[in-house]
């Protein structure tokens, strides 16, 4: 059974169709790399999956079970299992690093604070932020904030992690810190959908690459196929342009 | 004709002035806290509530911010008894000032609610926060930080506004000053000491509030 099964997904912003006919199957511990030009709908797929933008057609199945996005209870249950890291971090500015990570598990999921804090400390230490627990987001660099956002998502114990351009806003030196974190997760068997412009990284970490353009999936394949021998002209064009950078 | 300042004559009355100051502070704290509750609820309604309720709140705010506070309290004190609701002058003043502060605080707080961060709300939403939990954990602390300085200002305004209670015979700071003036006719001395006490009150309040803001919200307020 597939961990995540997307079929015929369609989404609109007002009258404007931004996704159509999206079919994608994701196995357990798969790492999907989502690539494509700006405005092709990569972020929108993640937003639809999280229930932030209700789809107008199509089907999303989690472990073979269909999700009805119009049903608030089902959406809540889905958000228990899928976590997202936004491109702009979206950290809570009024909370310290530790509080950012702990607030949802403690206040929303009602897990014991002591246990959650212990786990948060361990996770933060693992990504090199062990000495920043009491800092506030505006006192951290972009790379540090990004890692807090990843840890915050992990503290929710998701089965599936969605990462939107987690390296786009970072300095090159910081990129490697964040990528190391993601690499680690991939090794530990987390199912992930990663939107990224870092082709070298996608090539290394993804088990499958999805190329999108104009709200549609153009081509799906192993990294070697997409980057070295793409079938479609549109893919070839994009890959050659972005690799030349 | 020359007027000789004789502060000596009014020193014996200082304890009465200070007692009055305590009453002033009581009115201010009651009206401000009550107003804060009303303002928070009303701002929440205006930003997130159903439209019909937001309209009612809007009417309340327009009414109380566009009529003189003195008239509002007059209404409570003199008109309500005709309808069978009898209020002591102290209560009339507190209720009137609470409703008035509530209207101003609604507007102030709404500005804070509108400055909420959509992206943080979205993050909270996907982490499973309900709408109310988003307000409680994300919006209110953020709003509190943004609003702390204007709220402190409003507290000072309310404190100074309590002098209106004197008109209704409440023996707060200004009321006591009136009384002592009637006994001694040392107007300049009495009212300059009274003004001095108001300055001390508001100064202490602003310093105290600024320090509190720093501790609670990391809010940077200019002390003077
Ligand atoms: N909130 C919105 N309202 C209206 N249209 C939107 C909104 N967000 C995105 N769009 C449109 O939806 C389309 C897909 O946007 P999306 O953000 O998914 O692209 P993307 O592939 O993530 O691009 P990028 O690489 O620049 O992040 C674009 O045409 C965009 O203009
Ligand atoms: Mg995007």
PDB file of N, CA and C and ligand atoms in Angstrom, chain A residues 13 16 18 37-44 165 197, ligand 1:
ATOM      1  N   UNK A  13      -7.062  28.994  -7.369  1.00  0.00           N
ATOM      2  CA  UNK A  13      -7.135  30.235  -6.598  1.00  0.00           C
ATOM      3  C   UNK A  13      -8.169  31.094  -7.313  1.00  0.00           C
ATOM      4  N   UNK A  16      -8.618  30.954 -11.166  1.00  0.00           N
ATOM      5  CA  UNK A  16      -7.353  30.581 -11.760  1.00  0.00           C
ATOM      6  C   UNK A  16      -6.985  29.152 -11.350  1.00  0.00           C
ATOM      7  N   UNK A  18      -4.609  26.351 -10.686  1.00  0.00           N
ATOM      8  CA  UNK A  18      -3.162  26.305 -10.481  1.00  0.00           C
ATOM      9  C   UNK A  18      -2.614  24.884 -10.434  1.00  0.00           C
ATOM     10  N   UNK A  37       9.757  25.256 -12.623  1.00  0.00           N
ATOM     11  CA  UNK A  37       9.921  26.711 -12.629  1.00  0.00           C
ATOM     12  C   UNK A  37       9.000  27.400 -11.620  1.00  0.00           C
ATOM     13  N   UNK A  38       9.303  28.646 -11.339  1.00  0.00           N
ATOM     14  CA  UNK A  38       8.508  29.436 -10.403  1.00  0.00           C
ATOM     15  C   UNK A  38       7.069  29.542 -10.905  1.00  0.00           C
ATOM     16  N   UNK A  39       6.128  29.349 -10.001  1.00  0.00           N
ATOM     17  CA  UNK A  39       4.723  29.447 -10.365  1.00  0.00           C
ATOM     18  C   UNK A  39       4.152  28.167 -10.953  1.00  0.00           C
ATOM     19  N   UNK A  40       4.928  27.093 -10.939  1.00  0.00           N
ATOM     20  CA  UNK A  40       4.439  25.854 -11.547  1.00  0.00           C
ATOM     21  C   UNK A  40       3.489  25.095 -10.618  1.00  0.00           C
ATOM     22  N   UNK A  41       3.400  25.519  -9.365  1.00  0.00           N
ATOM     23  CA  UNK A  41       2.416  24.905  -8.474  1.00  0.00           C
ATOM     24  C   UNK A  41       3.005  23.993  -7.411  1.00  0.00           C
ATOM     25  N   UNK A  42       4.301  24.039  -7.209  1.00  0.00           N
ATOM     26  CA  UNK A  42       4.951  23.158  -6.226  1.00  0.00           C
ATOM     27  C   UNK A  42       4.441  23.443  -4.810  1.00  0.00           C
ATOM     28  N   UNK A  43       4.487  24.719  -4.445  1.00  0.00           N
ATOM     29  CA  UNK A  43       4.003  25.065  -3.101  1.00  0.00           C
ATOM     30  C   UNK A  43       2.531  24.737  -2.959  1.00  0.00           C
ATOM     31  N   UNK A  44       1.784  24.937  -4.033  1.00  0.00           N
ATOM     32  CA  UNK A  44       0.345  24.706  -3.968  1.00  0.00           C
ATOM     33  C   UNK A  44       0.035  23.240  -3.661  1.00  0.00           C
ATOM     34  N   UNK A 165      11.095  24.585  -0.137  1.00  0.00           N
ATOM     35  CA  UNK A 165      12.252  25.458  -0.378  1.00  0.00           C
ATOM     36  C   UNK A 165      13.007  25.755   0.906  1.00  0.00           C
ATOM     37  N   UNK A 197      15.272  24.102  -5.143  1.00  0.00           N
ATOM     38  CA  UNK A 197      16.007  24.496  -6.344  1.00  0.00           C
ATOM     39  C   UNK A 197      17.434  23.957  -6.316  1.00  0.00           C
TER      40      UNK A 197
HETATM   41  N1  LIG C   1      -2.544  33.124  -2.538  1.00  0.00           N
HETATM   42  C1  LIG C   1      -2.610  33.065  -3.873  1.00  0.00           C
HETATM   43  N2  LIG C   1      -3.622  33.662  -4.531  1.00  0.00           N
HETATM   44  C2  LIG C   1      -3.720  33.595  -5.871  1.00  0.00           C
HETATM   45  N3  LIG C   1      -2.849  32.946  -6.656  1.00  0.00           N
HETATM   46  C3  LIG C   1      -1.826  32.324  -6.073  1.00  0.00           C
HETATM   47  C4  LIG C   1      -1.644  32.354  -4.649  1.00  0.00           C
HETATM   48  N4  LIG C   1      -0.537  31.644  -4.356  1.00  0.00           N
HETATM   49  C5  LIG C   1      -0.050  31.209  -5.527  1.00  0.00           C
HETATM   50  N5  LIG C   1      -0.814  31.599  -6.567  1.00  0.00           N
HETATM   51  C6  LIG C   1      -0.604  31.275  -7.982  1.00  0.00           C
HETATM   52  O1  LIG C   1      -0.603  29.874  -8.101  1.00  0.00           O
HETATM   53  C7  LIG C   1       0.376  29.459  -9.029  1.00  0.00           C
HETATM   54  C8  LIG C   1       1.263  28.418  -8.398  1.00  0.00           C
HETATM   55  O2  LIG C   1       1.941  28.996  -7.307  1.00  0.00           O
HETATM   56  P1  LIG C   1       2.933  28.198  -6.379  1.00  0.00           P
HETATM   57  O3  LIG C   1       3.246  29.064  -5.248  1.00  0.00           O
HETATM   58  O4  LIG C   1       2.385  26.857  -6.104  1.00  0.00           O
HETATM   59  O5  LIG C   1       4.219  28.053  -7.328  1.00  0.00           O
HETATM   60  P2  LIG C   1       5.625  27.438  -6.993  1.00  0.00           P
HETATM   61  O6  LIG C   1       5.870  26.360  -7.966  1.00  0.00           O
HETATM   62  O7  LIG C   1       5.728  27.104  -5.571  1.00  0.00           O
HETATM   63  O8  LIG C   1       6.586  28.677  -7.338  1.00  0.00           O
HETATM   64  P3  LIG C   1       7.927  29.157  -6.608  1.00  0.00           P
HETATM   65  O9  LIG C   1       9.014  28.275  -7.143  1.00  0.00           O
HETATM   66  O10 LIG C   1       8.078  30.559  -7.089  1.00  0.00           O
HETATM   67  O11 LIG C   1       7.720  29.059  -5.159  1.00  0.00           O
HETATM   68  C9  LIG C   1       1.112  30.714  -9.474  1.00  0.00           C
HETATM   69  O12 LIG C   1       0.613  31.085 -10.738  1.00  0.00           O
HETATM   70  C10 LIG C   1       0.747  31.731  -8.457  1.00  0.00           C
HETATM   71  O13 LIG C   1       0.679  33.011  -9.050  1.00  0.00           O
END
